[in-house]
Coordinates of C-alpha atoms and ligand atoms in Angstrom, one line a residue:
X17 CA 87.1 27.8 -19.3
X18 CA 90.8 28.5 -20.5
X19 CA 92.3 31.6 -21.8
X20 CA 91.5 32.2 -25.5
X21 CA 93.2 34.9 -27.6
X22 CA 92.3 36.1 -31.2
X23 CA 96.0 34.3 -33.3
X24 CA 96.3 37.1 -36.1
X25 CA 98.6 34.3 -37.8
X26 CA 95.7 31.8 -37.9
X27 CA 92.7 34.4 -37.8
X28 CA 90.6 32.5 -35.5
X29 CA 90.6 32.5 -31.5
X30 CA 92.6 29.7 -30.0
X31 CA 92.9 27.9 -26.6
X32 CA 96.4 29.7 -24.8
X33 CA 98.7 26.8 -24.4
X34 CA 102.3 28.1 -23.4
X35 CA 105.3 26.0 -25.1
X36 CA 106.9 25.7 -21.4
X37 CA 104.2 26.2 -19.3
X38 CA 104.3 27.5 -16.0
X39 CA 106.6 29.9 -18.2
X40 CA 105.4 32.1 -20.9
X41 CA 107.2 34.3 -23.2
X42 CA 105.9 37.9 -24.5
X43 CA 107.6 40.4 -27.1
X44 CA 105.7 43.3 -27.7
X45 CA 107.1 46.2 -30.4
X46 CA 108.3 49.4 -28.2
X47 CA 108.2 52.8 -29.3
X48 CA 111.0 54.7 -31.4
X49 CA 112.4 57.4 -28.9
X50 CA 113.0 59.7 -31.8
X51 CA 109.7 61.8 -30.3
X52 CA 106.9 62.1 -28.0
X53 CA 104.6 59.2 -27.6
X54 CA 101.1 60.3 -28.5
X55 CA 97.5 58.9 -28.0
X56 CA 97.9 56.1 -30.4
X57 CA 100.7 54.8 -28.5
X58 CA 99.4 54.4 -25.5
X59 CA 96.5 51.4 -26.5
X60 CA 99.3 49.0 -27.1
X61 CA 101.0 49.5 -24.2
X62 CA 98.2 49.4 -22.0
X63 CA 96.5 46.5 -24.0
X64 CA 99.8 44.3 -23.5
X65 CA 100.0 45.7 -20.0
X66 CA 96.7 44.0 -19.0
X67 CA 97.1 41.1 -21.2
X68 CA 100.9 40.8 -18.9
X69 CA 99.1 41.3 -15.5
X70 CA 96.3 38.7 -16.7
X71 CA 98.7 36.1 -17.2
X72 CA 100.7 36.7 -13.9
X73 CA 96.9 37.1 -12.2
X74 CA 96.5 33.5 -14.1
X75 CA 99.8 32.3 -12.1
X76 CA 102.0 32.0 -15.4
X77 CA 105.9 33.3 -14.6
X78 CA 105.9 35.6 -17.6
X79 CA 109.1 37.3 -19.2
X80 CA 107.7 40.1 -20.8
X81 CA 110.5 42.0 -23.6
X82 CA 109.4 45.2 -25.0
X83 CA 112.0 47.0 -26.9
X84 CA 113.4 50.1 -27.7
X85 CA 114.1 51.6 -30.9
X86 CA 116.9 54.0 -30.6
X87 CA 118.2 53.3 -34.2
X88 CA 117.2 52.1 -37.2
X89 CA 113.9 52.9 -38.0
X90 CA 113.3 54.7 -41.6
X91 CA 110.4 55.6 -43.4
X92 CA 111.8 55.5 -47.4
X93 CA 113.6 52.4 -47.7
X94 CA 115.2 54.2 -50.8
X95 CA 118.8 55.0 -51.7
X96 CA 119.3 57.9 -49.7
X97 CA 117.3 56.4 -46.6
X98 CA 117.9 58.0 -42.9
X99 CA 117.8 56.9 -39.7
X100 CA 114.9 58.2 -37.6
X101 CA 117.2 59.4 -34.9
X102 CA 119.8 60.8 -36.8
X103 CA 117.8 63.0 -38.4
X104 CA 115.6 63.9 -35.1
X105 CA 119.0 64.5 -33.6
X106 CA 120.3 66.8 -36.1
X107 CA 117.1 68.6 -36.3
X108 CA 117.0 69.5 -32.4
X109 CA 121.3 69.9 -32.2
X110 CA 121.9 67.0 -30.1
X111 CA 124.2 64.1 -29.9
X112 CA 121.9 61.0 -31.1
X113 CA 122.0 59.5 -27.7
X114 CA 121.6 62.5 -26.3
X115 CA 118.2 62.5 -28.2
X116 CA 117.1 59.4 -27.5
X117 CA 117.9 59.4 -23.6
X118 CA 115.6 62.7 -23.3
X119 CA 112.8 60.6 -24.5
X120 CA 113.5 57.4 -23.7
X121 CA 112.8 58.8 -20.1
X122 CA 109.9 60.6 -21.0
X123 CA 107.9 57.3 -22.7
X124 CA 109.0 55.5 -19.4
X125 CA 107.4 58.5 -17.4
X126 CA 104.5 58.3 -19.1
X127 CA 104.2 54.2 -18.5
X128 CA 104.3 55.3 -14.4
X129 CA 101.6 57.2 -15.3
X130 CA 99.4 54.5 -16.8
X131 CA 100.7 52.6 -14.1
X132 CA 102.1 50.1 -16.3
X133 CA 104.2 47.3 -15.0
X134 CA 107.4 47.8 -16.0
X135 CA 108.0 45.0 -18.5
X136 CA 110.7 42.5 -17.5
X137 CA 113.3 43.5 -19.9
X138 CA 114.0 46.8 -22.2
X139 CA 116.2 45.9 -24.7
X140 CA 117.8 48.9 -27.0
X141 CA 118.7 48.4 -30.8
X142 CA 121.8 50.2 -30.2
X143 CA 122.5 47.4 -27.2
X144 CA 122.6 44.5 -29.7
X145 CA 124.5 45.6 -33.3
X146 CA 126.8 42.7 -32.6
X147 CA 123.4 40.2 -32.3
X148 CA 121.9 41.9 -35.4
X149 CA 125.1 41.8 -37.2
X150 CA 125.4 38.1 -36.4
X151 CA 121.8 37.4 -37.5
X152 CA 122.6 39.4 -41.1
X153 CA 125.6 37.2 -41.7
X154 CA 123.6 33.7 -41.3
X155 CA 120.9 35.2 -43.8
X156 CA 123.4 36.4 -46.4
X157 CA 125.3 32.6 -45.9
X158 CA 122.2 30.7 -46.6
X159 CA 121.4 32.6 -49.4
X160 CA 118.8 35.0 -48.0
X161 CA 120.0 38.2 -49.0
X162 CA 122.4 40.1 -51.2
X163 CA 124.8 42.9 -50.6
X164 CA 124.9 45.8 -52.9
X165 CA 127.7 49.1 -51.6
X166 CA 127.9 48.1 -48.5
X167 CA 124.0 47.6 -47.8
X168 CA 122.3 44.7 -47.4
X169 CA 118.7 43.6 -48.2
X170 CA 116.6 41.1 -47.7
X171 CA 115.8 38.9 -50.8
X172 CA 111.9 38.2 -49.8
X173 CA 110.9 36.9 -53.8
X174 CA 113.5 34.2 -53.0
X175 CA 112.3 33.3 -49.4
X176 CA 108.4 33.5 -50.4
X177 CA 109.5 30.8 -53.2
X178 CA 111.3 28.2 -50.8
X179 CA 109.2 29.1 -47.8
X180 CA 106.0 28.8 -49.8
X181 CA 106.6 25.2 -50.2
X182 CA 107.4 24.8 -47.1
X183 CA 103.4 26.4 -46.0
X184 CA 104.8 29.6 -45.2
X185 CA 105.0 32.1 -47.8
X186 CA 105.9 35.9 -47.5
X187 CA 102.3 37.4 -46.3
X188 CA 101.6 34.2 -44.2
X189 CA 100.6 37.4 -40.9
X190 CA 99.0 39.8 -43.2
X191 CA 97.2 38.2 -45.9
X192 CA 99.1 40.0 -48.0
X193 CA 99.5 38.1 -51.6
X194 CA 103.3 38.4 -52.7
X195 CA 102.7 38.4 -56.4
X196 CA 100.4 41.1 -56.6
X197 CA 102.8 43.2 -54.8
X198 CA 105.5 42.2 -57.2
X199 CA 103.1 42.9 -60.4
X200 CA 102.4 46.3 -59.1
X201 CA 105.9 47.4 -58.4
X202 CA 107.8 45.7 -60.5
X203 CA 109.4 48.9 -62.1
X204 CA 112.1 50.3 -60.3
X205 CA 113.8 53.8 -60.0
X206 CA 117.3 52.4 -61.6
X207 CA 118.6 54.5 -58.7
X208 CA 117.5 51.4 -56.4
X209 CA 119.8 49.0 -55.1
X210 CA 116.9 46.6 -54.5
X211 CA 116.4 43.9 -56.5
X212 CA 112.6 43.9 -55.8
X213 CA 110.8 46.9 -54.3
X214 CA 109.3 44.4 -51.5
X215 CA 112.5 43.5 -50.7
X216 CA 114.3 45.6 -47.6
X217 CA 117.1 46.5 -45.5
X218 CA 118.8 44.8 -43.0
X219 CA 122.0 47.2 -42.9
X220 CA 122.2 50.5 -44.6
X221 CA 125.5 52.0 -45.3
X222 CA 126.3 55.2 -43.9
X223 CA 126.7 58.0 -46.4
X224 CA 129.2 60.4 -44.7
X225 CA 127.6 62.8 -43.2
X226 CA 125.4 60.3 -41.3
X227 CA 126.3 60.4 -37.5
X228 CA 124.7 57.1 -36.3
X229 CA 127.3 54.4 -37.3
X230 CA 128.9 51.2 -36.9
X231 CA 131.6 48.7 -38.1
X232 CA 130.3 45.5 -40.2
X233 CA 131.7 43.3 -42.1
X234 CA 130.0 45.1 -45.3
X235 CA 131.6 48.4 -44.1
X236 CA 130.7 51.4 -41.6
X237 CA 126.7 51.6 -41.7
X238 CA 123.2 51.2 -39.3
X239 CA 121.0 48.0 -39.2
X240 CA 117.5 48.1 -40.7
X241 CA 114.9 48.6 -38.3
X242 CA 112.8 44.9 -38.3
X243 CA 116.0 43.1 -37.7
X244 CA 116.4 44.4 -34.2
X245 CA 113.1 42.6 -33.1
X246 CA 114.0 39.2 -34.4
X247 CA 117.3 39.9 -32.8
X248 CA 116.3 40.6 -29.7
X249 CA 113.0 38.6 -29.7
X250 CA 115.2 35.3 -30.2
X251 CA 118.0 36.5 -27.8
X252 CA 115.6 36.8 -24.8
X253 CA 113.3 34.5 -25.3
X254 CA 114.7 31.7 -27.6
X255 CA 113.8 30.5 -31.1
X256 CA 110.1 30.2 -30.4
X257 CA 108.0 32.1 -28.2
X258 CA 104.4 32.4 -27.1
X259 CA 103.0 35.4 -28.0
X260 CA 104.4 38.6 -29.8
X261 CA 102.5 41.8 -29.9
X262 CA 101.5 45.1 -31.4
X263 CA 99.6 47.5 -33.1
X264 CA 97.8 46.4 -36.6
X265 CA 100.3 48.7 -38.4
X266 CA 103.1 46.8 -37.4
X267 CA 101.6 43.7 -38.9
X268 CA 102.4 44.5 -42.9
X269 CA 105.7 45.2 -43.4
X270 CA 107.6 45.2 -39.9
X271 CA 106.2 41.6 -38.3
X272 CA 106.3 39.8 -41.6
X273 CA 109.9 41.0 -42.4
X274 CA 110.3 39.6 -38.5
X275 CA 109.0 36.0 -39.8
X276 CA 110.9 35.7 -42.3
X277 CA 114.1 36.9 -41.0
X278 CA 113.7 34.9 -37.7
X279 CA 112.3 31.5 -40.1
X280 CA 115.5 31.8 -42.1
X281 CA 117.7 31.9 -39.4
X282 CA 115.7 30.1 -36.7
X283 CA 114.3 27.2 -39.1
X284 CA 110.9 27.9 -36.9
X285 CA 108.3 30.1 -37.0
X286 CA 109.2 32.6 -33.9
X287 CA 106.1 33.0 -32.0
X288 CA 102.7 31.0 -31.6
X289 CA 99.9 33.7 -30.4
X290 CA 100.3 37.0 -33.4
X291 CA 98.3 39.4 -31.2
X292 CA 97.3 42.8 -32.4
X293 CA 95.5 45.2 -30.9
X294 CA 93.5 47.9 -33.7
X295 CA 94.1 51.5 -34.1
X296 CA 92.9 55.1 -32.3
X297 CA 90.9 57.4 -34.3
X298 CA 90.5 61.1 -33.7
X299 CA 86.8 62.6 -33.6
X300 CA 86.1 59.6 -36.6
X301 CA 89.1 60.4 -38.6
X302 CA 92.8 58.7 -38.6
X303 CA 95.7 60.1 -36.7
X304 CA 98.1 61.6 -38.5
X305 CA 100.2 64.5 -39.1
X306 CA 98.4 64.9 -42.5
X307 CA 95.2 66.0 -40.3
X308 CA 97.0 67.7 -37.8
X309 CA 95.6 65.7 -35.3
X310 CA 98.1 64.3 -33.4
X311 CA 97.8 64.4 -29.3
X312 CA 101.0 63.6 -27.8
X313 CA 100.6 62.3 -23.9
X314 CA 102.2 65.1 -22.4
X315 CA 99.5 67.1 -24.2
X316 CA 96.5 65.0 -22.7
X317 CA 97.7 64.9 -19.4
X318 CA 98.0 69.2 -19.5
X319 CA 94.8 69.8 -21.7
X320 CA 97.3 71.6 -23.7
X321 CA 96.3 70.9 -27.5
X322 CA 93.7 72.5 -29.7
X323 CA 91.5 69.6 -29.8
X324 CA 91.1 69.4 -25.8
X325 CA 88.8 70.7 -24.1
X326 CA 90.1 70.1 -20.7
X327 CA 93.0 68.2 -19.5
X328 CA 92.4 64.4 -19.1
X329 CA 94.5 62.1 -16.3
X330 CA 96.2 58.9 -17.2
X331 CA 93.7 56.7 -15.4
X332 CA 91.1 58.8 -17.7
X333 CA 93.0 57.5 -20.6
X334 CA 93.6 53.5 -19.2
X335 CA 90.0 53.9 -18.2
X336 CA 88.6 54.6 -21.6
X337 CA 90.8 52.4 -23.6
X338 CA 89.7 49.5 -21.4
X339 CA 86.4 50.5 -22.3
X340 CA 86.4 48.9 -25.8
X341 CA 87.8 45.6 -26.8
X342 CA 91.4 46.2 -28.1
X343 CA 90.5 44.3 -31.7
X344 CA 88.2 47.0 -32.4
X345 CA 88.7 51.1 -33.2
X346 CA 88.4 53.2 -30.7
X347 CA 87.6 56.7 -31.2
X348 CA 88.6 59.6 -29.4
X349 CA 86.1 62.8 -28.5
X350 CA 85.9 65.2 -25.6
X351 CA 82.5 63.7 -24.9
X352 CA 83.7 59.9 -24.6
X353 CA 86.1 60.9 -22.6
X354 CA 84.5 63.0 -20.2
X355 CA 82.3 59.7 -19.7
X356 CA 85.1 57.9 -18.9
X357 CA 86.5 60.6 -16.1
X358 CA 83.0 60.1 -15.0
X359 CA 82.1 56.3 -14.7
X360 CA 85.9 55.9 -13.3
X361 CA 84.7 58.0 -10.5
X362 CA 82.2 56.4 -9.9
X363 CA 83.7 53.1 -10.2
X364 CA 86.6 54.0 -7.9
X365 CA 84.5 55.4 -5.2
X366 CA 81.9 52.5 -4.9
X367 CA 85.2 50.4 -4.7
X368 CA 86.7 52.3 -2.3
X369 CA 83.9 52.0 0.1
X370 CA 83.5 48.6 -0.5
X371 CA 87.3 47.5 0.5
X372 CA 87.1 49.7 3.6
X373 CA 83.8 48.1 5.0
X374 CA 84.4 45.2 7.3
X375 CA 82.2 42.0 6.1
X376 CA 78.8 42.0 7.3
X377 CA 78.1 39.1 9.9
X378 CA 75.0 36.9 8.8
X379 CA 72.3 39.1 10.4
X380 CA 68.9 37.1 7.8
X381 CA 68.6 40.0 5.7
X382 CA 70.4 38.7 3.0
X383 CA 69.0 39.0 0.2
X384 CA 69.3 35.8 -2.3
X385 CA 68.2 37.8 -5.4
X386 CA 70.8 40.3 -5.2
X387 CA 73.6 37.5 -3.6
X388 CA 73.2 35.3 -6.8
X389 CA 73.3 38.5 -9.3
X390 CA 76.7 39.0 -7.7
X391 CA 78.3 36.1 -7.9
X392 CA 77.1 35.5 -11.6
X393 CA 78.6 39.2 -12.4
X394 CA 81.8 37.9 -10.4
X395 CA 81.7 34.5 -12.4
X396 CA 80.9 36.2 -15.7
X397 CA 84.0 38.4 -15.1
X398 CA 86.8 36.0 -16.2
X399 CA 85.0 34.2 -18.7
X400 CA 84.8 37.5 -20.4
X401 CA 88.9 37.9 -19.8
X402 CA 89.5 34.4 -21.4
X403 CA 87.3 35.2 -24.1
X404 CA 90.2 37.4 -25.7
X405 CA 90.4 39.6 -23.0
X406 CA 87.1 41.4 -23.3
X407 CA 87.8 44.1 -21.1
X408 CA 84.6 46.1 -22.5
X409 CA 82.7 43.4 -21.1
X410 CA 84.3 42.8 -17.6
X411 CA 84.1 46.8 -16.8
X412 CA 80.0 46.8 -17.9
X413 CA 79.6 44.1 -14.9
X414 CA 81.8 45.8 -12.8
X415 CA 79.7 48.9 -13.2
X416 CA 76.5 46.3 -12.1
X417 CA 78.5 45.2 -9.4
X418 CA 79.1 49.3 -8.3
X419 CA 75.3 49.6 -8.6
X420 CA 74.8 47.2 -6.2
X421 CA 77.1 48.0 -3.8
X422 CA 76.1 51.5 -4.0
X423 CA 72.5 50.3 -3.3
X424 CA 74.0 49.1 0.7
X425 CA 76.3 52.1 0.6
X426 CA 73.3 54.6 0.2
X427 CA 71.2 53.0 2.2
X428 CA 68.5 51.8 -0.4
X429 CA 69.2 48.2 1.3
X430 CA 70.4 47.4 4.6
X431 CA 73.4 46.9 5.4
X432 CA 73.2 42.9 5.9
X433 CA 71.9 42.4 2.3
X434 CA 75.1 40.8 0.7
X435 CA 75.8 37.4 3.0
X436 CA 79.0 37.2 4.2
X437 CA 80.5 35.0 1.7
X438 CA 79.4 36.7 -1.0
X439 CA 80.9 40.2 0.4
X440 CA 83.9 38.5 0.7
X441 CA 83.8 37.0 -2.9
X442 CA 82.7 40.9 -3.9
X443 CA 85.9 42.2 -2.1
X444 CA 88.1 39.7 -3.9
X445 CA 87.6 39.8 -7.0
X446 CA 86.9 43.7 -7.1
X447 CA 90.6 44.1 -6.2
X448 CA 91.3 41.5 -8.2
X449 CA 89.7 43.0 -11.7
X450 CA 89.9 46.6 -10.8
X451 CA 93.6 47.2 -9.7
X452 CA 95.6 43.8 -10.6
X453 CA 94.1 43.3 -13.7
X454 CA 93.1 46.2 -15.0
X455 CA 95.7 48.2 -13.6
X456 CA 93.1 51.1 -12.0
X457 CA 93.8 53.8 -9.4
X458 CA 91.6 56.4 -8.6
X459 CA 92.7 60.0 -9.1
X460 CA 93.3 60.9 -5.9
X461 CA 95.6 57.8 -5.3
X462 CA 97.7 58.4 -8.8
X463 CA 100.7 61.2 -8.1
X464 CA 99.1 63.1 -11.0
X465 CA 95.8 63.0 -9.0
X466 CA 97.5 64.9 -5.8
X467 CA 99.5 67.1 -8.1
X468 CA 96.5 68.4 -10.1
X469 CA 95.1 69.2 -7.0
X470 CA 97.6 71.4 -5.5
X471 CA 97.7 73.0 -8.8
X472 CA 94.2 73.7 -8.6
X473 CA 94.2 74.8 -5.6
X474 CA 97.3 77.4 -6.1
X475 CA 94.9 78.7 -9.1
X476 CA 92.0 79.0 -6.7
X477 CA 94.3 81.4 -4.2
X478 CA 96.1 83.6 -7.1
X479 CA 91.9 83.7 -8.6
X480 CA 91.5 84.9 -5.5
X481 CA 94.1 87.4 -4.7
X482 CA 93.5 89.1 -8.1
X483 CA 89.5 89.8 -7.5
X484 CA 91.0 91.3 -4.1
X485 CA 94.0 93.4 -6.5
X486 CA 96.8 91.9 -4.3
X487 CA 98.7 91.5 -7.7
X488 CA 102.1 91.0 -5.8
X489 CA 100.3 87.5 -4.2
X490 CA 99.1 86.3 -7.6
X491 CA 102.3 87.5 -9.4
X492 CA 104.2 86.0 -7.1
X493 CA 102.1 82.1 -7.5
X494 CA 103.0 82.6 -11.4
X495 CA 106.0 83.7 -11.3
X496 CA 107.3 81.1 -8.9
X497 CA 105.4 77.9 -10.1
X498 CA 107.1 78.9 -13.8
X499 CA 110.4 78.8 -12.3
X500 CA 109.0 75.3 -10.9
X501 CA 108.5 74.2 -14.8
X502 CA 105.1 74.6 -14.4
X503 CA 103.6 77.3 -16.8
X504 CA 99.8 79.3 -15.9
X505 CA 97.9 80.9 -19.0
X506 CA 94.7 82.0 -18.6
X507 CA 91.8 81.4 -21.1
X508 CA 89.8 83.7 -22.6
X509 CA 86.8 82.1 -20.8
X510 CA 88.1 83.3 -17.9
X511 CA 89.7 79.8 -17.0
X512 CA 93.3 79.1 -15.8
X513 CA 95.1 76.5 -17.2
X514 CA 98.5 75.2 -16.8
X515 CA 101.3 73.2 -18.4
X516 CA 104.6 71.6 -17.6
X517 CA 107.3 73.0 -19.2
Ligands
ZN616 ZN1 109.2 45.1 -33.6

């Protein structure tokens, strides 16, 4: 059975067949460093990040963009629009880049957490003006756009007209129906440069004070924020790629504003497989800054958030989201959570023991009921993968797999009760789903793991010291692990807890 993967573009799971096989092409959307990633970012990158080491695992040579956004993204697409960044960077008195390099580093920190591979290439916005610039001037030539005072937008009521013909209207990704749109906002503020409200930027002039800038033929300004992907998208990995990922919000507008840019230049749809993995919720209700409900990562890993009851590790967090096929919601609670710190325990142990045990010779005690359950479970495994990567599926037969090996490991059956061949099939692809796949370390194995140890550990000694009044010892563990960066409070419960600073 081949690898099959839901196409967003066509709506319907299709076989995986790479344009230039053994090589495939992957562009995921990356983050814009204008803030701390939070919760919601992480299923994306880990969903892509399995989907990457699947493909490798598969023995595909993958080259695997994901990009940064370090200009160019806005929320109002209005007159007086403004960069992300800019504003970020004049909010917190630093130098743009000086912004976007604090964290820049921190996202990437957090990957290493996850223990995501590092994708192959990390391409900036702010690394290829001169590529979007180039791409702006072939859509304004063929007749794509318009410039009005020095910005230029995107004519999309004259691309969905040709490019309808042509079986690819405007909405072709999102179902979205172009005309409706244009019924409903037909009516302009006359303060609007845009012809149609649908339409949108590809370079924004800079108003004055605005410190992110550049030279263009149209006059100092910023590029709009979809035109970086199609720039860098086509750069890397040519006219036509595989796959392209990323959350369902990118879908409507960002990825259809990529279609139609790319199309127009490009004369070809840019990528084959659309693949988009569905959002996060928070205790049944949306993330958002509206209900105050946002978890950045640095706030999960510390436990440091009103909504936590306890500070949850990386592999935690990979651990859960693996838990639930990435098409569907996945909602975030203290008590789903907890499970998962749980069964990953459990999961990691039984492995452990099972990779450190030699293979048993063929002593006749093998038992064939419990040999043929695991090589179903194994075989099961990858189907379950190429059925658009049901990892929800895989980890409930790994977790049959840990009850069987934890029936030899306790003792329930003896020792020579899985054959040698099928031990060594159990070893094989246990490694193979577990940590190359699915990208899983235990706790103790993960840097975070050791480090929330010694932490606890100090805790237990200054707990300690203070039931026995030596204040100068526990004084001395706070005072010093703050000038570390790393910050003790202690809980009304009675509890320490810590945070890095
Ligand atoms: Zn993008």
């Amino acid at each position: 059975m081949s690898l099959k993967v839901y196409n967003s573009l066509t709506r319907q799971k299709e076989v995986f067949t790479p344009i230039h096989p053994p090589y495939v092409g992957m562009y995921v959307c990356g983050p814009t460093v204008s803030g701390e990633s939070h919760l919601g970012h992480a299923r994306p990158f880990i969903t892509f990040d399995v989907l990457f080491r699947y493909l490798l695992n598969l023995g595909y040579q993958v080259r695997y963009v994901r990009n940064i956004t370090d200009a160019g993204h806005f929320e109002e697409e209005g007159r007086e629009a403004e960069d992300k960044i800019s504003s970020k960077a004049t909010l917190e008195k630093l130098e743009p880049m000086e912004l976007v390099h604090k964290y820049t580093r921190l996202y990437q920190w957090a990957m290493e957490q996850f223990n995501n591979l590092s994708p192959s290439i990390e391409p900036t916005a702010t690394g290829h003006i001169v590529e979007q610039i180039e791409m702006i001037k072939t859509i304004l030539a063929d007749g794509y756009a318009y410039e009005v005072n020095g910005s230029v937008y995107f004519d999309v009521e004259k691309y969905h007209q040709v490019f309808s013909q042509k079986g690819q209207p405007y909405g072709i990704l999102s179902g979205r129906i172009l005309e409706d749109q244009l019924e409903s906002t037909r009516a302009l503020d006359h303060q609007d440069e845009k012809r149609n409200k649908s339409d949108f930027a590809l370079w924004k002039k800079a108003p004055p004070e605005h410190i992110m800038r550049w030279q263009s033929p149209w006059g100092e300004g910023f590029p709009g924020w979809h035109i970086e992907c199609s720039a860098m998208s086509s750069k890397y990995l040519g006219k036509e790629f595989d796959i392209h990922g990323g959350g369902m919000d990118l879908q409507f507008p960002h990825h259809e504003c990529e279609i139609a840019q790319s199309t127009v230049c490009n004369h070809v749809m840019p990528a084959r497989y659309w693949l988009h993995n569905n959002m996060i919720t928070i205790n049944g209700k949306k993330m958002g800054k509206s209900y105050n409900n946002v978890i950045k990562l640095t706030e999960l890993f510390s436990g440091n958030h009103p909504l936590l009851s306890q500070p949850y590790s990386p592999q935690t967090i990979r651990f859960f989201i693996l838990q639930s096929h990435y098409r569907g919601t996945l909602d975030f609670s203290n008590e789903a959570l907890q499970a998962s710190e749980k069964a990953l325990k459990r999961l990691w142990e039984a492995y452990q023991w099972l990779m450190k045990k030699e293979p048993i010779e063929p002593t006749g005690l093998a038992d064939e009921n419990l040999n043929q359950s695991i090589r179903t479970l194994v075989a099961e495994m990858e189907e379950f993968m190429n059925d658009d990567l049901n990892t929800a599926k895989v980890l409930a037969n790994l977790f049959e797999l840990t009850s069987h090996i934890n029936s030899v490991k306790d003792g329930h059956l003896p020792a020579g009760a899985i054959g040698l061949d099928t031990f060594q099939l159990l070893q094989q692809h246990m490694k193979r789903f577990v940590e190359d796949i699915f990208g899983l370390q235990g706790e103790h194995t993960a840097n975070n793991g050791k480090l929330d140890g010694v932490l606890q550990l100090l805790i237990e000694i200054r707990k300690a010291a203070k039931s026995k009044k030596d204040f100068v010892t526990s004084d001395k563990i706070r005072q010093e692990l703050a000038q570390l960066g790393v910050l003790l409070k202690d809980e009304k419960d009675g509890g320490v807890s810590y945070q890095f600073e």
